[in-house]
Amino acid sequence: MKTLVLFYSTYGHIYKMAEAMAEGAREVEGNEVVIKRVPETLPQSILDQIGATQAQQAFSHIPVATPNELTEYDAIIFGTPTRYGNLCGQMQAYLDSTGGLWAKGALVGKVGGVFVSTATQHGGQETTIRSFHTELLHHGFVIVGLPYAWQGQMGHEEVTGGTPYGASTVAGGQGERQPSANELEGARYQGRHTAQIAKKLAS
């Protein structure tokens, strides 16, 4: 069984969540887990202007996924920062390039999930995940979220991400806040839970 954690990250928050997601997925016996990223679409001048160039060096070693290789995996968990309550342009451009796979039904029956980051607590975490789910449903994915069996999303003692639709983190307006221990644990849970369901379906 193979699981892909596929992400786009501007400042590294989603990359850290992707690593935690992969950690959880690796806990499932017999599961080969791969982390990849989608291509950057912003010009270098813009990346320099918004201060993303240095941050992205931390994960520049992660290979870029081609659309056709998605057929190789039993489960694919997508990570994206939120842009105006929706997924980022880089991830949308990648999904837009999968039309050939859609036409052949090549991803029907795959297990999929989504995790996100926003600048603020109410920056569109749930709307982004739910919008992403729509695209996965068009491809025929079996969608897995972050069930309330993970109790970390039930507390109110601290600011934290975590939704029943998928793991999430709050990055802060300037990207100053890093994923908390609770948010990373939510990602591990979702990664493990998704892989467990994919393993059951694969068998």
Short mmCIF file of C-alpha atoms in Angstrom, two decimals:
data_model
loop_
_atom_site.label_atom_id
_atom_site.label_comp_id
_atom_site.label_asym_id
_atom_site.label_seq_id
_atom_site.Cartn_x
_atom_site.Cartn_y
_atom_site.Cartn_z
CA MET A 1 0.00 0.00 0.00
CA LYS A 2 1.22 3.49 -0.81
CA THR A 3 0.17 6.87 0.60
CA LEU A 4 1.10 10.25 -0.84
CA VAL A 5 1.10 13.43 1.23
CA LEU A 6 0.96 16.16 -1.39
CA PHE A 7 1.27 19.80 -0.35
CA TYR A 8 1.95 23.40 -1.22
CA SER A 9 3.49 25.62 1.43
CA THR A 10 4.47 29.28 1.27
CA TYR A 11 6.20 29.76 4.61
CA GLY A 12 6.56 26.19 5.86
CA HIS A 13 3.47 25.74 8.05
CA ILE A 14 1.80 23.25 5.73
CA TYR A 15 5.12 21.47 5.20
CA LYS A 16 5.38 20.86 8.96
CA MET A 17 1.81 19.59 9.00
CA ALA A 18 2.64 17.35 6.02
CA GLU A 19 5.53 15.81 7.92
CA ALA A 20 3.24 15.06 10.86
CA MET A 21 0.61 13.64 8.51
CA ALA A 22 3.25 11.32 7.05
CA GLU A 23 4.41 10.27 10.52
CA GLY A 24 0.90 9.13 11.36
CA ALA A 25 0.46 7.31 8.06
CA ARG A 26 3.75 5.44 8.58
CA GLU A 27 2.36 3.90 11.76
CA VAL A 28 0.16 1.67 9.61
CA GLU A 29 2.00 -1.56 8.90
CA GLY A 30 2.88 -2.19 5.28
CA ASN A 31 2.24 1.41 4.23
CA GLU A 32 4.85 3.15 2.10
CA VAL A 33 4.53 6.91 2.60
CA VAL A 34 5.83 9.55 0.21
CA ILE A 35 5.85 13.34 0.67
CA LYS A 36 5.80 15.50 -2.45
CA ARG A 37 4.86 19.06 -3.37
CA VAL A 38 3.06 20.72 -6.24
CA PRO A 39 4.88 23.13 -8.60
CA GLU A 40 5.31 26.77 -7.67
CA THR A 41 3.45 29.16 -9.96
CA LEU A 42 4.54 32.51 -8.54
CA PRO A 43 7.53 34.25 -10.17
CA GLN A 44 10.71 34.45 -8.12
CA SER A 45 10.35 38.22 -7.82
CA ILE A 46 7.04 37.84 -5.99
CA LEU A 47 8.40 35.10 -3.72
CA ASP A 48 11.27 37.42 -2.80
CA GLN A 49 8.88 40.31 -2.21
CA ILE A 50 6.64 38.36 0.18
CA GLY A 51 9.56 36.85 2.06
CA ALA A 52 8.86 33.26 1.05
CA THR A 53 12.14 32.40 -0.67
CA GLN A 54 14.14 31.70 2.46
CA ALA A 55 11.30 29.80 4.14
CA GLN A 56 10.86 27.54 1.12
CA GLN A 57 14.50 26.49 1.19
CA ALA A 58 13.61 24.27 4.16
CA PHE A 59 11.60 21.99 1.88
CA SER A 60 13.21 22.63 -1.52
CA HIS A 61 14.58 19.07 -1.39
CA ILE A 62 11.06 17.64 -1.53
CA PRO A 63 10.36 16.40 -5.08
CA VAL A 64 7.56 17.81 -7.19
CA ALA A 65 4.74 15.41 -8.09
CA THR A 66 3.50 14.96 -11.63
CA PRO A 67 -0.26 14.55 -12.10
CA ASN A 68 0.01 11.12 -13.73
CA GLU A 69 1.80 9.59 -10.76
CA LEU A 70 -1.30 10.04 -8.58
CA THR A 71 -2.52 6.72 -9.96
CA GLU A 72 0.31 4.94 -8.11
CA TYR A 73 -1.11 5.62 -4.64
CA ASP A 74 -3.93 4.08 -2.63
CA ALA A 75 -4.37 7.21 -0.50
CA ILE A 76 -3.55 10.87 -1.20
CA ILE A 77 -3.72 13.52 1.51
CA PHE A 78 -3.58 17.10 0.19
CA GLY A 79 -2.26 20.08 2.14
CA THR A 80 -2.85 23.70 1.16
CA PRO A 81 -2.78 27.15 2.72
CA THR A 82 -6.05 29.02 2.48
CA ARG A 83 -6.53 31.90 0.06
CA TYR A 84 -9.69 33.92 0.66
CA GLY A 85 -11.49 30.90 2.06
CA ASN A 86 -10.40 28.57 -0.72
CA LEU A 87 -7.38 26.54 -1.75
CA CYS A 88 -4.26 28.27 -3.01
CA GLY A 89 -3.66 28.90 -6.70
CA GLN A 90 -0.70 26.53 -6.86
CA MET A 91 -2.76 23.58 -5.67
CA GLN A 92 -5.70 24.56 -7.89
CA ALA A 93 -3.41 24.74 -10.92
CA TYR A 94 -2.16 21.25 -10.13
CA LEU A 95 -5.70 19.89 -9.79
CA ASP A 96 -6.66 21.62 -13.02
CA SER A 97 -3.94 19.57 -14.74
CA THR A 98 -5.57 16.27 -13.73
CA GLY A 99 -8.36 16.45 -16.31
CA GLY A 100 -6.92 13.54 -18.24
CA LEU A 101 -7.07 11.38 -15.11
CA TRP A 102 -10.66 12.47 -14.52
CA ALA A 103 -11.64 11.57 -18.07
CA LYS A 104 -10.37 8.02 -17.56
CA GLY A 105 -11.71 7.66 -14.02
CA ALA A 106 -8.16 6.91 -12.98
CA LEU A 107 -8.58 8.11 -9.38
CA VAL A 108 -11.97 6.56 -8.65
CA GLY A 109 -11.84 4.65 -5.36
CA LYS A 110 -8.70 6.33 -4.05
CA VAL A 111 -8.84 7.47 -0.42
CA GLY A 112 -8.33 11.21 0.03
CA GLY A 113 -8.17 13.87 2.69
CA VAL A 114 -7.27 17.53 3.12
CA PHE A 115 -5.43 19.66 5.68
CA VAL A 116 -4.99 23.43 5.69
CA SER A 117 -3.53 26.52 7.32
CA THR A 118 -4.99 30.00 7.73
CA ALA A 119 -3.65 33.27 9.07
CA THR A 120 -6.51 33.66 11.55
CA GLN A 121 -8.84 31.39 13.51
CA HIS A 122 -11.73 32.24 11.21
CA GLY A 123 -9.81 32.53 7.96
CA GLY A 124 -11.68 29.83 6.08
CA GLN A 125 -10.27 26.53 7.31
CA GLU A 126 -13.55 24.66 6.96
CA THR A 127 -14.65 26.33 3.71
CA THR A 128 -11.29 25.53 2.12
CA ILE A 129 -11.46 21.86 3.08
CA ARG A 130 -15.08 21.51 2.03
CA SER A 131 -14.36 23.19 -1.32
CA PHE A 132 -11.42 20.84 -1.83
CA HIS A 133 -13.68 17.88 -1.03
CA THR A 134 -15.90 18.85 -3.95
CA GLU A 135 -13.01 18.46 -6.36
CA LEU A 136 -12.02 15.12 -4.83
CA LEU A 137 -15.59 13.86 -5.17
CA HIS A 138 -15.54 14.71 -8.87
CA HIS A 139 -12.51 12.42 -9.14
CA GLY A 140 -14.30 9.67 -7.23
CA PHE A 141 -12.25 9.79 -4.04
CA VAL A 142 -13.45 8.21 -0.82
CA ILE A 143 -13.04 11.13 1.60
CA VAL A 144 -11.64 10.78 5.11
CA GLY A 145 -11.65 13.62 7.62
CA LEU A 146 -10.59 14.05 11.23
CA PRO A 147 -13.29 12.43 13.40
CA TYR A 148 -14.15 13.59 16.88
CA ALA A 149 -12.56 10.39 18.12
CA TRP A 150 -9.53 12.66 18.16
CA GLN A 151 -10.36 14.69 21.24
CA GLY A 152 -7.81 17.41 20.53
CA GLN A 153 -10.37 19.41 18.59
CA MET A 154 -12.79 19.44 21.52
CA GLY A 155 -10.79 21.68 23.85
CA HIS A 156 -10.93 25.45 24.22
CA GLU A 157 -8.00 26.04 26.54
CA GLU A 158 -5.78 27.27 23.71
CA VAL A 159 -6.01 28.65 20.21
CA THR A 160 -5.89 25.64 17.93
CA GLY A 161 -6.86 24.37 14.52
CA GLY A 162 -8.60 21.07 13.95
CA THR A 163 -11.93 20.46 12.25
CA PRO A 164 -13.96 17.29 11.61
CA TYR A 165 -13.25 17.87 7.92
CA GLY A 166 -9.47 17.76 8.33
CA ALA A 167 -6.47 18.88 10.35
CA SER A 168 -5.52 22.55 10.33
CA THR A 169 -3.23 25.14 11.85
CA VAL A 170 -3.38 28.87 12.53
CA ALA A 171 -0.28 30.61 11.16
CA GLY A 172 -0.79 34.20 12.32
CA GLY A 173 -1.06 37.30 10.18
CA GLN A 174 2.68 37.42 9.53
CA GLY A 175 3.26 33.68 9.64
CA GLU A 176 4.75 34.09 13.10
CA ARG A 177 2.87 31.22 14.74
CA GLN A 178 4.09 27.69 14.07
CA PRO A 179 1.88 24.56 14.24
CA SER A 180 1.24 23.68 17.87
CA ALA A 181 1.76 20.27 19.45
CA ASN A 182 -2.01 19.77 19.41
CA GLU A 183 -2.34 20.67 15.73
CA LEU A 184 0.53 18.37 14.77
CA GLU A 185 -1.07 15.55 16.74
CA GLY A 186 -4.29 16.13 14.82
CA ALA A 187 -2.35 15.77 11.59
CA ARG A 188 -0.75 12.53 12.81
CA TYR A 189 -4.16 11.18 13.72
CA GLN A 190 -5.61 12.03 10.32
CA GLY A 191 -2.63 10.50 8.52
CA ARG A 192 -2.94 7.28 10.51
CA HIS A 193 -6.73 7.15 10.21
CA THR A 194 -6.64 7.73 6.44
CA ALA A 195 -4.02 5.03 5.92
CA GLN A 196 -5.97 2.57 8.05
CA ILE A 197 -9.07 3.04 5.93
CA ALA A 198 -7.05 2.79 2.71
CA LYS A 199 -5.52 -0.46 3.95
CA LYS A 200 -8.96 -1.91 4.67
CA LEU A 201 -10.18 -0.99 1.21
CA ALA A 202 -7.01 -2.32 -0.43
CA SER A 203 -7.50 -5.68 1.24
#
